[in-house]
Amino acid sequence: MSSTEILIVGNPNTGKTTLFNNITKSNEKVANYSGVTVKEAKRQVAFAKQKVDVVDLPGLYSTYSKGADESITKNYLEKHKNSKVVYVTSTADIEKNMRLFVELINAGHDLSLFINEKDAKIEKECIEKLENKLQIPIYYGDARKKRKDILKWLFDKVLQKSGLGVLGIGYNEIVEILKVVKIDSQKLDKILLHPVVGKVIFFIVIGLIYYLSFLSVGEWLSLKVYSYWEMLCEYFISIIASHEKYLLIDFLQVVILKGLGSVLAFLPQLFIMLLCMYILEESGYLPRVSYLFNINLNSLGLNGKSIFGMSIGMGCTTSGVLATRNIENIKCRKQTCLLLPFIGCSAKLPILLYLSTNLLAGNNYLVLLIVALVLYIAIIYMRSIRDTDKEYFIMEVPRLKTPDAKTLLKQSTILIKDFLKKVAGTVLLVASVVWLCMNIYIEVKGQSLSIVDLFTNVVGILFKPIGLNNKAVIMSLLTGLIAKENIISTIALYGEGLGMGLVSSVTFILFIMLYSPCLPALRCAGVEFGGKFQFKLFIIQMIFAYSMAFVFYTFAEMFGLLFGFIVCIVFISLAMALIKSVSKKCVIKCKTCVVGA
Amino acid sequence: MKLNEVKGLKILVLNDITDGSLKDRLSSFGFVSGAKLMIQSRIKGMMLVKVLNSTYAINDFLAEKFLVEQINE
């Protein structure tokens, strides 16, 4: 491999991605916990008429590491042994960070050292002594600042460096030179890590986020966005109306105004929720939540690190699947992925609100019952399939810090851009296709039927037993497999009110909360764990959705809504208990056969 | 003395971890023979331990592997 490539390597949470974003002017995700970067990122940088590829790699604690994200770095280093490596260490943790540095330099990698000034200072004399000792270029400064100085150091010192520096250096020799000030623990941790108060604070924080996003500020902003969008669309429609382009008017009213508008209206709510979650990540609060809830998560076959996948999964299930790479235990990783569809992504929550407003006629308590039922199903399911073997758990808990305003602003911009891209791309395309299918008619046995009618007449046979034999419902569930946002936009194409009773409406919402994640999330799970797992994830969620919808609809129609919920709880409890006992018997039988043999 | 048997905030010296496969992984965190670690806090099944300037959450299952010698400072 040519040496026009620079790899950025180091322990987790030292500022590698911050450095990468600074020198390449990118916006890769950063946060204050280990395991944020789970895949490599590559960009080309030009400086003084030269170009170089810069690669940001996931953090690595040691070359003995087994985590999926750390394996990416190990394998990349093995394949790109001739590349220049910039080893990033943070000042406060430099003693710990130097262990991997020593491993890499003695393994013959071409290293330069970037000391990121973070939470502590190192004297310049120590840096000079270290440079003389190691015979490699060293940069000391803030990874977020002085881009030109950093680039000059990269191009003039790092790329021009010949030789590998001093080999056979010992860890103790390096540590003797460095004089790092000991940092005291933060006082706020006494409250945040308290076994009772800490957990109460967590639930208050989550409740506050949901209140801000979906009930107060978020709701008000959402209504404003929709009303302005409506005004804008009506203005354009009024201009076209005079030209009597009725098909175009219908497209504008149905697809653009209602379809796109109904999705765009959720932008403020999603923005507030995701920004709040990002503040939690950036501050270093999430690892504290992992510490507090690790034992509770163990009872579900998960561990504290599952928190990161779950919190990111609340934004996007696909990203949540990738975030599980920081979990070393493969069974726990898969278990976390199986949980993600139950938690729901940022698209599912607005759907819940939209449908509860339009279908449940103000019976908001039903939303709480649906959510409680879904959570109960998730817990029972996780407990029935969990691996009971004990495992080691160790996780670095970073210092708390105030989120950087510049980074928050950048992250907010990315959130809005990604959302608008999705709306302008996938949602607009799917809504347009559905609208076309609603307006193209075919003669069948003397009847003029639209493509949607033909399709839903066939597929409707499957949905009749669960009370969802409704064109809008069927089409929305199908388009929802591509992206969950399409559910609202497709329903909006049919106008408000689906003509369904209360029982069918609750069944519909329950089905949405349980059915398969979107195709990109399924595909990502397939890439991470194989095609079998991808298929299993799809089938399991469809079985949950259909069986629960069937049980609920059947009993709710006969005996009332509350009875429907109760029967669902009893049914799922018995079903999971049966599955658990059958699988236990199979394991015992297998072990007996093996022992007998 | 095992780490998970220790109560309160104490400074300890870590002796050799006998599990070889775990030893390499933990050494990258600074958990090596002779290291000083301080128990910051405990909750059921978990503890926060400070080594050098870094803090780690470890579970009791892991803490049982540590043989420690208490130093009163």
XYZ file of C-alpha atoms in Angstrom:
670
model
C 0.000 0.000 0.000
C 1.275 3.504 -0.746
C 2.058 5.850 2.125
C -0.309 8.581 0.979
C -2.721 7.461 3.624
C -2.848 8.566 7.259
C -4.690 6.408 9.788
C -6.010 8.025 12.954
C -5.774 5.477 15.757
C -5.988 5.482 19.537
C -7.954 4.474 22.602
C -11.686 5.290 22.557
C -12.803 8.811 23.509
C -9.418 10.533 22.999
C -10.539 12.934 20.269
C -9.747 10.950 17.115
C -12.992 11.787 15.302
C -12.801 15.376 16.553
C -9.347 15.613 14.954
C -10.616 13.927 11.787
C -13.589 16.311 11.526
C -11.304 19.299 12.059
C -8.707 18.437 9.405
C -11.137 17.044 6.808
C -13.972 19.528 7.537
C -16.363 16.611 8.043
C -19.224 16.023 10.444
C -18.687 12.459 11.638
C -20.479 11.753 14.893
C -18.665 12.559 18.148
C -19.879 12.031 21.704
C -18.493 11.658 25.187
C -18.347 7.899 25.576
C -16.291 5.002 24.220
C -17.660 3.280 21.163
C -19.149 6.161 19.166
C -17.178 5.444 16.001
C -18.118 1.949 14.869
C -16.870 2.034 11.281
C -13.989 3.604 9.387
C -14.431 6.969 7.672
C -12.166 8.170 4.870
C -11.706 11.642 3.349
C -9.126 13.269 1.148
C -7.352 16.382 2.403
C -5.428 18.857 0.279
C -2.768 21.203 1.630
C -0.002 23.160 -0.151
C -0.662 21.358 -3.456
C -0.438 17.922 -1.876
C -3.228 15.430 -1.200
C -3.569 12.652 1.325
C -6.329 10.234 2.399
C -7.162 10.464 6.082
C -8.900 7.509 7.724
C -10.682 7.699 11.071
C -10.861 4.299 12.796
C -12.884 3.064 15.807
C -11.118 3.288 19.154
C -8.966 0.374 20.229
C -7.915 -0.468 23.779
C -5.434 -3.147 22.834
C -4.476 -5.458 19.993
C -5.951 -8.266 22.148
C -9.437 -6.714 21.919
C -12.395 -8.769 20.694
C -15.153 -6.204 20.140
C -16.598 -5.853 16.615
C -15.703 -2.160 16.382
C -12.155 -2.755 17.687
C -11.651 -5.640 15.244
C -12.246 -3.195 12.382
C -9.241 -1.155 13.535
C -7.043 -4.208 14.170
C -7.796 -5.619 10.719
C -7.321 -2.248 9.009
C -3.923 -1.794 10.662
C -2.891 -5.293 9.588
C -3.857 -4.662 5.952
C -2.369 -1.148 5.803
C 0.940 -1.768 7.561
C 2.767 0.700 5.299
C 0.418 3.598 6.040
C 1.390 6.450 8.313
C -0.387 6.271 11.673
C -1.247 9.273 13.821
C -1.760 7.968 17.338
C -4.123 10.209 19.295
C -3.931 10.373 23.069
C -5.655 12.729 25.496
C -3.608 14.463 28.174
C -5.647 13.290 31.165
C -5.453 9.626 30.123
C -2.012 9.612 28.521
C -0.575 7.067 30.954
C -3.290 4.584 30.051
C -3.233 5.491 26.338
C 0.514 4.797 26.073
C 0.004 1.046 26.534
C -1.503 0.631 23.069
C 1.026 3.114 21.682
C 3.867 0.883 22.905
C 2.173 -2.222 21.439
C 1.859 -0.533 18.022
C 5.290 1.039 17.859
C 6.973 -2.225 18.838
C 4.861 -4.028 16.206
C 6.598 -1.875 13.590
C 3.831 0.609 12.711
C 4.947 4.008 11.424
C 3.627 6.169 14.277
C 3.448 9.865 14.997
C 1.890 11.133 18.209
C -0.945 13.654 18.594
C -1.463 14.693 22.224
C -4.966 16.163 22.498
C -5.115 18.667 25.341
C -8.217 17.585 27.260
C -8.939 18.092 30.966
C -5.228 18.354 31.926
C -1.951 19.927 30.789
C 1.506 18.477 30.128
C 4.648 20.576 30.431
C 6.450 21.422 27.169
C 9.713 20.035 28.554
C 8.088 16.619 28.918
C 6.893 16.747 25.301
C 10.398 17.627 24.082
C 11.976 14.859 26.170
C 9.433 12.402 24.778
C 10.133 13.527 21.206
C 13.867 12.987 21.712
C 13.292 9.627 23.326
C 10.887 8.262 20.686
C 12.391 10.004 17.601
C 8.907 10.599 16.128
C 6.933 13.803 15.414
C 4.706 14.891 18.290
C 1.928 17.520 18.150
C 0.508 18.932 21.369
C -2.719 20.935 21.218
C -6.499 20.932 20.969
C -7.859 18.600 18.290
C -10.704 21.024 17.592
C -8.549 24.031 16.805
C -5.709 25.370 14.625
C -6.508 23.329 11.550
C -3.720 24.907 9.475
C -1.063 24.187 12.113
C -2.214 20.575 12.352
C -2.212 20.185 8.562
C 1.272 21.713 8.373
C 2.481 19.214 10.976
C 0.852 16.333 9.059
C 2.264 17.262 5.663
C 5.691 18.577 6.752
C 6.526 16.234 9.630
C 4.321 13.120 9.500
C 4.356 12.451 5.753
C 8.033 13.373 5.409
C 9.093 11.198 8.329
C 11.548 8.464 7.462
C 12.170 5.530 9.753
C 9.917 4.049 12.417
C 11.392 5.805 15.452
C 12.845 3.946 18.406
C 11.762 0.291 18.587
C 11.719 -1.906 21.699
C 10.693 1.022 23.900
C 9.124 0.087 27.235
C 5.916 1.506 28.679
C 7.613 2.501 31.956
C 10.285 4.491 30.105
C 7.601 6.657 28.510
C 5.525 7.080 31.656
C 8.591 8.222 33.642
C 8.998 11.216 31.309
C 5.350 12.301 31.516
C 4.190 14.211 34.571
C 0.402 14.230 34.496
C -1.639 15.927 37.203
C -4.094 13.643 38.995
C -7.707 14.697 38.409
C -10.277 14.413 41.203
C -13.656 12.801 40.716
C -16.531 15.095 39.868
C -18.890 16.006 42.709
C -21.982 15.710 40.508
C -21.305 11.978 40.259
C -22.254 11.545 43.899
C -25.835 12.376 42.862
C -25.894 10.958 39.336
C -24.420 7.609 40.403
C -26.479 7.205 43.574
C -28.298 3.833 43.336
C -31.735 5.368 44.003
C -31.454 9.071 43.224
C -29.498 8.347 40.040
C -32.267 6.157 38.639
C -34.966 8.657 39.603
C -33.021 11.403 37.841
C -32.778 9.253 34.732
C -36.556 8.728 34.524
C -37.143 12.433 35.135
C -34.706 13.310 32.325
C -36.392 10.919 29.865
C -39.847 12.175 30.872
C -38.688 15.770 30.360
C -37.332 14.978 26.903
C -40.609 13.416 25.818
C -42.608 16.268 27.366
C -40.568 18.919 25.566
C -40.532 17.038 22.271
C -44.088 15.795 21.946
C -46.330 17.697 24.308
C -45.239 21.275 24.826
C -42.694 23.096 22.697
C -42.527 20.375 20.057
C -46.277 20.156 19.602
C -46.669 23.939 19.268
C -43.843 24.168 16.726
C -45.242 21.203 14.796
C -48.622 22.915 14.369
C -46.893 26.107 13.231
C -44.790 24.242 10.650
C -47.877 22.521 9.214
C -49.879 25.742 9.018
C -47.059 27.575 7.196
C -46.612 24.628 4.826
C -50.355 24.639 4.177
C -50.312 28.368 3.375
C -47.387 27.902 0.996
C -49.024 25.007 -0.848
C -52.401 26.763 -1.075
C -50.663 29.755 -2.609
C -49.135 27.655 -5.407
C -52.384 25.767 -5.909
C -54.272 29.034 -6.325
C -51.857 30.082 -9.068
C -52.261 26.788 -10.943
C -56.041 26.626 -10.400
C -56.593 29.317 -12.968
C -54.918 27.102 -15.601
C -57.339 24.238 -14.902
C -54.552 21.635 -14.479
C -56.714 19.414 -12.298
C -54.340 16.434 -12.124
C -51.481 18.669 -11.050
C -53.730 20.374 -8.492
C -54.727 16.992 -7.102
C -51.027 15.950 -6.926
C -50.144 19.164 -5.101
C -53.029 18.894 -2.681
C -52.745 15.196 -1.943
C -49.036 14.343 -2.242
C -47.260 17.635 -1.516
C -49.626 19.351 0.909
C -51.026 16.414 2.856
C -48.486 13.653 2.233
C -45.266 15.612 2.647
C -46.785 18.173 4.982
C -47.863 15.570 7.515
C -44.255 14.283 7.729
C -42.604 17.717 7.680
C -44.802 18.784 10.583
C -42.884 16.329 12.787
C -39.517 17.914 12.123
C -39.616 20.183 15.227
C -40.565 17.282 17.508
C -37.881 14.957 16.142
C -35.329 17.743 16.215
C -35.948 18.517 19.895
C -35.899 14.841 20.902
C -32.743 13.958 18.975
C -30.960 17.112 20.115
C -31.753 16.259 23.754
C -30.465 12.700 23.260
C -27.336 14.121 21.665
C -26.762 16.427 24.651
C -26.949 13.359 26.916
C -24.377 11.574 24.749
C -22.055 14.561 24.503
C -22.139 15.315 28.246
C -20.998 11.791 29.234
C -24.266 10.977 31.020
C -25.060 7.799 29.061
C -22.182 5.687 30.485
C -23.491 6.570 33.970
C -26.910 5.261 32.957
C -25.181 2.052 31.776
C -23.546 1.670 35.189
C -26.819 2.217 37.054
C -28.902 -0.157 34.960
C -26.400 -2.907 34.057
C -27.839 -5.390 36.584
C -31.432 -4.661 35.492
C -30.459 -5.113 31.833
C -28.721 -8.419 32.673
C -32.143 -9.858 33.563
C -33.139 -9.236 29.919
C -29.978 -10.801 28.497
C -28.512 -7.351 27.824
C -25.741 -5.368 29.488
C -25.036 -1.733 30.296
C -23.509 -1.083 26.858
C -26.871 -1.940 25.272
C -27.973 1.514 26.466
C -25.974 3.126 23.645
C -27.627 1.005 20.950
C -31.047 1.628 22.515
C -30.636 5.394 22.779
C -29.274 5.695 19.235
C -31.979 3.283 18.069
C -34.579 5.760 19.299
C -33.303 8.024 16.526
C -32.858 5.403 13.839
C -32.975 1.608 14.120
C -30.259 1.213 11.466
C -27.836 3.365 13.483
C -28.866 1.505 16.634
C -27.846 -1.821 15.037
C -24.434 -0.380 14.132
C -23.998 1.084 17.614
C -24.171 -2.427 19.116
C -20.663 -3.019 17.736
C -19.298 -1.711 21.045
C -20.768 -4.770 22.830
C -18.139 -7.506 22.945
C -20.453 -10.437 23.670
C -22.071 -11.504 20.371
C -25.149 -12.999 22.081
C -25.749 -9.754 23.933
C -25.277 -7.791 20.674
C -27.917 -9.882 18.921
C -30.236 -9.628 21.919
C -29.953 -5.825 21.809
C -30.782 -5.837 18.092
C -33.845 -7.981 18.721
C -35.017 -5.411 21.265
C -34.614 -2.377 18.976
C -37.873 -2.808 16.972
C -39.844 -2.725 20.250
C -38.248 0.538 21.340
C -39.257 2.251 18.131
C -37.378 4.795 16.087
C -37.930 8.541 15.807
C -40.463 7.922 13.022
C -42.657 5.562 15.064
C -43.289 8.014 17.885
C -44.846 10.719 15.685
C -46.926 7.994 14.017
C -48.238 7.031 17.436
C -49.168 10.638 18.164
C -50.658 11.281 14.731
C -52.818 8.177 14.777
C -53.899 8.642 18.377
C -55.037 12.190 17.522
C -56.862 11.188 14.330
C -58.187 7.738 15.210
C -58.679 7.424 18.941
C -61.096 10.344 19.393
C -59.335 11.797 22.419
C -58.983 8.458 24.275
C -55.334 9.081 25.065
C -55.255 6.474 27.820
C -55.368 3.866 25.014
C -51.964 5.085 23.783
C -50.515 4.430 27.229
C -52.062 0.959 27.291
C -50.627 0.162 23.838
C -47.156 1.348 24.853
C -47.364 -0.603 28.124
C -48.422 -3.756 26.247
C -45.569 -3.409 23.739
C -43.048 -2.952 26.574
C -44.472 -5.970 28.395
C -44.147 -8.089 25.254
C -40.560 -6.902 24.820
C -39.627 -7.752 28.417
C -41.280 -11.187 28.368
C -39.665 -11.981 25.018
C -36.195 -10.859 26.092
C -36.400 -12.848 29.327
C -37.496 -15.984 27.513
C -34.590 -15.977 25.036
C -31.800 -14.560 27.188
C -28.473 -16.252 27.683
C -28.053 -16.924 31.407
C -24.263 -17.374 31.303
C -22.449 -14.761 33.353
C -20.089 -12.454 31.523
C -17.431 -9.915 32.424
C -18.438 -6.298 32.174
C -15.990 -3.417 32.034
C -16.680 0.008 30.619
C -14.850 3.297 30.791
C -16.893 6.096 32.378
C -15.659 9.422 30.946
C -15.639 12.717 32.808
C -18.786 14.806 32.563
C -18.456 17.866 30.395
C -20.613 20.698 29.101
C -21.605 19.948 25.504
C -19.766 22.139 23.043
C -22.180 24.644 21.440
C -20.410 24.519 18.066
C -20.658 20.731 17.941
C -24.321 20.862 18.960
C -25.049 23.340 16.195
C -23.252 21.136 13.650
C -25.118 18.065 14.848
C -28.450 19.937 14.663
C -27.735 20.935 11.080
C -26.963 17.323 10.186
C -30.215 16.139 11.818
C -32.298 18.624 9.835
C -30.445 17.946 6.559
C -30.804 14.148 6.908
C -34.500 14.456 7.702
C -35.223 16.797 4.801
C -33.240 14.541 2.449
C -35.352 11.584 3.512
C -38.586 13.546 3.058
C -37.582 14.987 -0.303
C -36.300 11.592 -1.447
C -37.939 8.438 -0.132
C -41.174 9.899 1.211
C -41.911 12.017 -1.874
C -41.099 9.122 -4.203
C -43.239 6.584 -2.334
C -46.148 9.017 -1.930
C -45.991 9.811 -5.666
C -45.995 6.127 -6.598
C -48.961 5.402 -4.307
C -50.855 8.414 -5.711
C -50.195 7.181 -9.256
C -51.415 3.712 -8.312
C -54.541 5.313 -6.837
C -55.227 7.163 -10.091
C -54.391 4.561 -12.741
C -57.465 2.437 -13.483
C -57.699 -1.003 -15.079
C -60.809 -2.769 -16.384
C -61.338 -6.070 -14.552
C -64.531 -8.091 -15.212
C -66.411 -5.005 -16.268
C -65.254 -3.042 -13.232
C -62.886 -0.100 -13.302
C -60.411 -0.585 -10.461
C -57.283 1.321 -9.536
C -53.996 -0.552 -9.099
C -54.269 0.067 -5.347
C -57.775 -1.437 -5.295
C -56.573 -4.536 -7.156
C -53.646 -5.002 -4.828
C -55.532 -4.424 -1.600
C -58.409 -6.711 -2.688
C -55.935 -9.597 -2.859
C -53.801 -8.768 0.160
C -56.871 -7.746 2.176
C -57.720 -11.429 2.734
C -54.786 -11.629 5.151
C -55.796 -8.501 7.019
C -59.505 -9.251 7.413
C -59.101 -11.521 10.485
C -57.340 -8.673 12.312
C -59.847 -5.992 11.317
C -57.408 -4.123 9.068
C -58.962 -4.792 5.674
C -58.729 -1.120 4.749
C -56.960 0.226 1.643
C -55.210 3.077 3.440
C -54.077 0.794 6.272
C -52.729 -1.925 3.965
C -50.865 0.528 1.730
C -49.429 2.402 4.707
C -48.134 -0.821 6.291
C -46.514 -1.824 3.014
C -44.880 1.567 2.385
C -43.872 1.649 6.049
C -41.485 -1.242 5.360
C -39.425 1.099 3.166
C -39.378 3.902 5.737
C -41.678 4.369 8.703
C -42.319 8.013 7.758
C -44.261 6.683 4.741
C -47.023 5.394 7.042
C -48.241 8.899 7.818
C -47.745 10.255 4.315
C -49.677 7.304 2.794
C -52.568 7.665 5.240
C -52.641 11.397 4.570
C -53.153 10.658 0.838
C -56.533 9.196 1.733
C -57.598 12.230 3.737
C -58.314 12.298 7.461
C -60.357 9.550 9.058
C -59.991 5.995 7.839
C -63.573 4.987 8.564
C -62.466 2.443 11.155
C -63.980 1.725 14.542
C -62.113 2.195 17.799
C -61.133 -1.477 18.101
C -59.694 -1.584 14.565
C -57.875 1.704 15.186
C -56.201 0.363 18.329
C -55.355 -2.869 16.477
C -53.770 -0.827 13.688
C -51.585 1.149 16.076
C -50.590 -2.025 17.936
C -49.629 -3.677 14.641
C -47.446 -0.716 13.654
C -45.662 -0.703 17.021
C -44.791 -4.393 16.693
C -44.232 -5.107 13.014
C -40.940 -5.355 11.122
C -38.386 -2.541 11.189
C -37.762 -0.808 7.865
C -35.789 -2.521 5.086
C -32.554 -0.515 5.634
C -32.522 -1.627 9.305
C -33.154 -5.256 8.306
C -30.410 -5.057 5.705
C -27.998 -3.619 8.274
C -28.811 -6.446 10.706
C -28.140 -8.905 7.868
C -24.738 -7.377 7.173
C -23.806 -7.464 10.873
C -25.129 -10.916 11.790
C -25.913 -12.787 8.582
C -28.965 -13.467 6.434
C -30.458 -15.947 8.916
C -30.611 -13.355 11.660
C -32.089 -10.787 9.278
C -34.837 -13.240 8.313
C -35.391 -14.178 11.975
C -35.776 -10.509 12.942
C -38.345 -9.912 10.184
C -40.363 -13.073 10.886
C -40.386 -12.640 14.677
C -41.706 -9.088 14.463
C -44.369 -10.040 11.881
C -45.489 -12.965 14.070
C -45.722 -10.695 17.122
C -47.610 -8.047 15.158
C -50.100 -10.409 13.521
C -50.732 -12.665 16.527
C -51.190 -9.783 18.970
C -53.410 -7.918 16.496
C -55.506 -11.068 15.975
C -55.894 -11.794 19.695
C -56.643 -8.183 20.557
C -59.115 -7.610 17.722
C -60.995 -10.873 18.319
C -61.486 -10.410 22.061
C -61.860 -6.618 22.042
C -64.665 -6.855 19.468
C -66.493 -9.414 21.638
C -65.825 -8.191 25.167
C -64.434 -4.656 24.998
C -61.045 -2.913 24.678
C -59.794 -3.549 28.220
C -60.544 -7.244 27.923
C -58.600 -7.307 24.671
C -55.502 -5.929 26.417
C -55.823 -8.410 29.292
C -56.131 -11.386 26.947
C -53.076 -10.176 25.015
C -51.032 -10.130 28.228
C -52.198 -13.606 29.227
C -51.646 -14.958 25.720
C -48.107 -13.626 25.332
C -47.124 -14.759 28.854
C -48.334 -18.308 28.197
C -46.798 -18.408 24.713
C -43.383 -17.285 25.942
C -43.492 -19.669 28.913
C -44.263 -22.536 26.514
C -41.468 -21.553 24.132
C -39.037 -21.270 27.034
C -39.913 -24.703 28.438
C -39.763 -26.361 24.993
C -36.366 -24.839 24.235
C -35.074 -25.857 27.705
C -36.156 -29.464 27.073
C -34.370 -29.380 23.690
C -31.163 -28.106 25.312
C -31.322 -30.786 28.040
C -31.998 -33.454 25.408
C -29.020 -32.262 23.311
C -26.720 -32.203 26.357
C -27.899 -35.727 27.334
C -27.161 -37.023 23.830
C -23.692 -35.435 23.904
C -22.943 -36.747 27.404
C -24.252 -40.231 26.425
C -22.046 -40.243 23.359
C -8.969 -10.498 49.739
C -11.277 -10.181 46.741
C -12.149 -6.784 45.283
C -15.889 -7.326 45.512
C -15.559 -8.100 49.239
C -14.056 -4.714 49.996
C -16.411 -2.087 51.301
C -16.092 1.672 51.187
C -13.493 3.888 49.544
C -10.044 2.402 49.916
C -6.766 2.460 48.012
C -5.703 -1.035 47.032
C -2.858 -2.730 45.286
C -3.813 -5.114 42.555
C -2.131 -8.503 42.500
C -1.793 -10.805 39.531
C -4.971 -11.783 37.729
C -4.827 -15.543 37.227
C -7.134 -15.708 34.184
C -4.702 -15.367 31.283
C -7.160 -14.419 28.550
C -8.594 -11.614 30.672
C -5.180 -10.375 31.780
C -4.155 -9.012 28.368
C -7.418 -7.165 27.894
C -7.385 -5.622 31.370
C -3.739 -4.560 31.117
C -4.738 -2.148 28.327
C -6.972 -0.390 30.852
C -4.159 -0.135 33.355
C -5.329 -3.094 35.467
C -1.902 -4.624 35.983
C 0.017 -6.149 38.846
C 0.948 -3.456 41.322
C -1.565 -0.903 40.035
C -3.294 1.308 42.523
C -7.046 1.441 42.253
C -9.627 3.292 44.241
C -13.244 2.180 44.655
C -15.338 5.265 43.881
C -18.790 3.819 44.466
C -20.759 0.598 44.637
C -24.268 -0.464 43.708
C -25.769 -3.937 43.540
C -23.568 -6.095 41.344
C -21.395 -3.217 40.098
C -18.637 -0.909 41.229
C -16.832 2.147 39.915
C -13.065 1.860 40.114
C -10.492 4.553 39.379
C -7.156 3.573 37.861
C -4.691 6.359 36.939
C -7.024 9.172 35.782
C -9.675 6.897 34.277
C -12.830 5.535 35.863
C -14.287 2.147 34.991
C -17.540 0.415 35.745
C -16.935 -3.280 36.443
C -19.339 -5.978 37.543
C -18.871 -8.258 40.549
C -18.255 -11.241 38.249
C -15.103 -9.499 37.032
C -14.210 -8.068 40.425
C -14.114 -11.640 41.821
C -11.083 -12.275 39.594
C -9.036 -9.574 41.300
C -6.857 -10.499 44.250
C -6.083 -7.349 46.180
C -4.063 -6.153 49.083
C -5.460 -3.272 51.042
C -3.261 -0.272 51.795
C -4.442 2.254 54.357
C -3.476 5.736 53.187
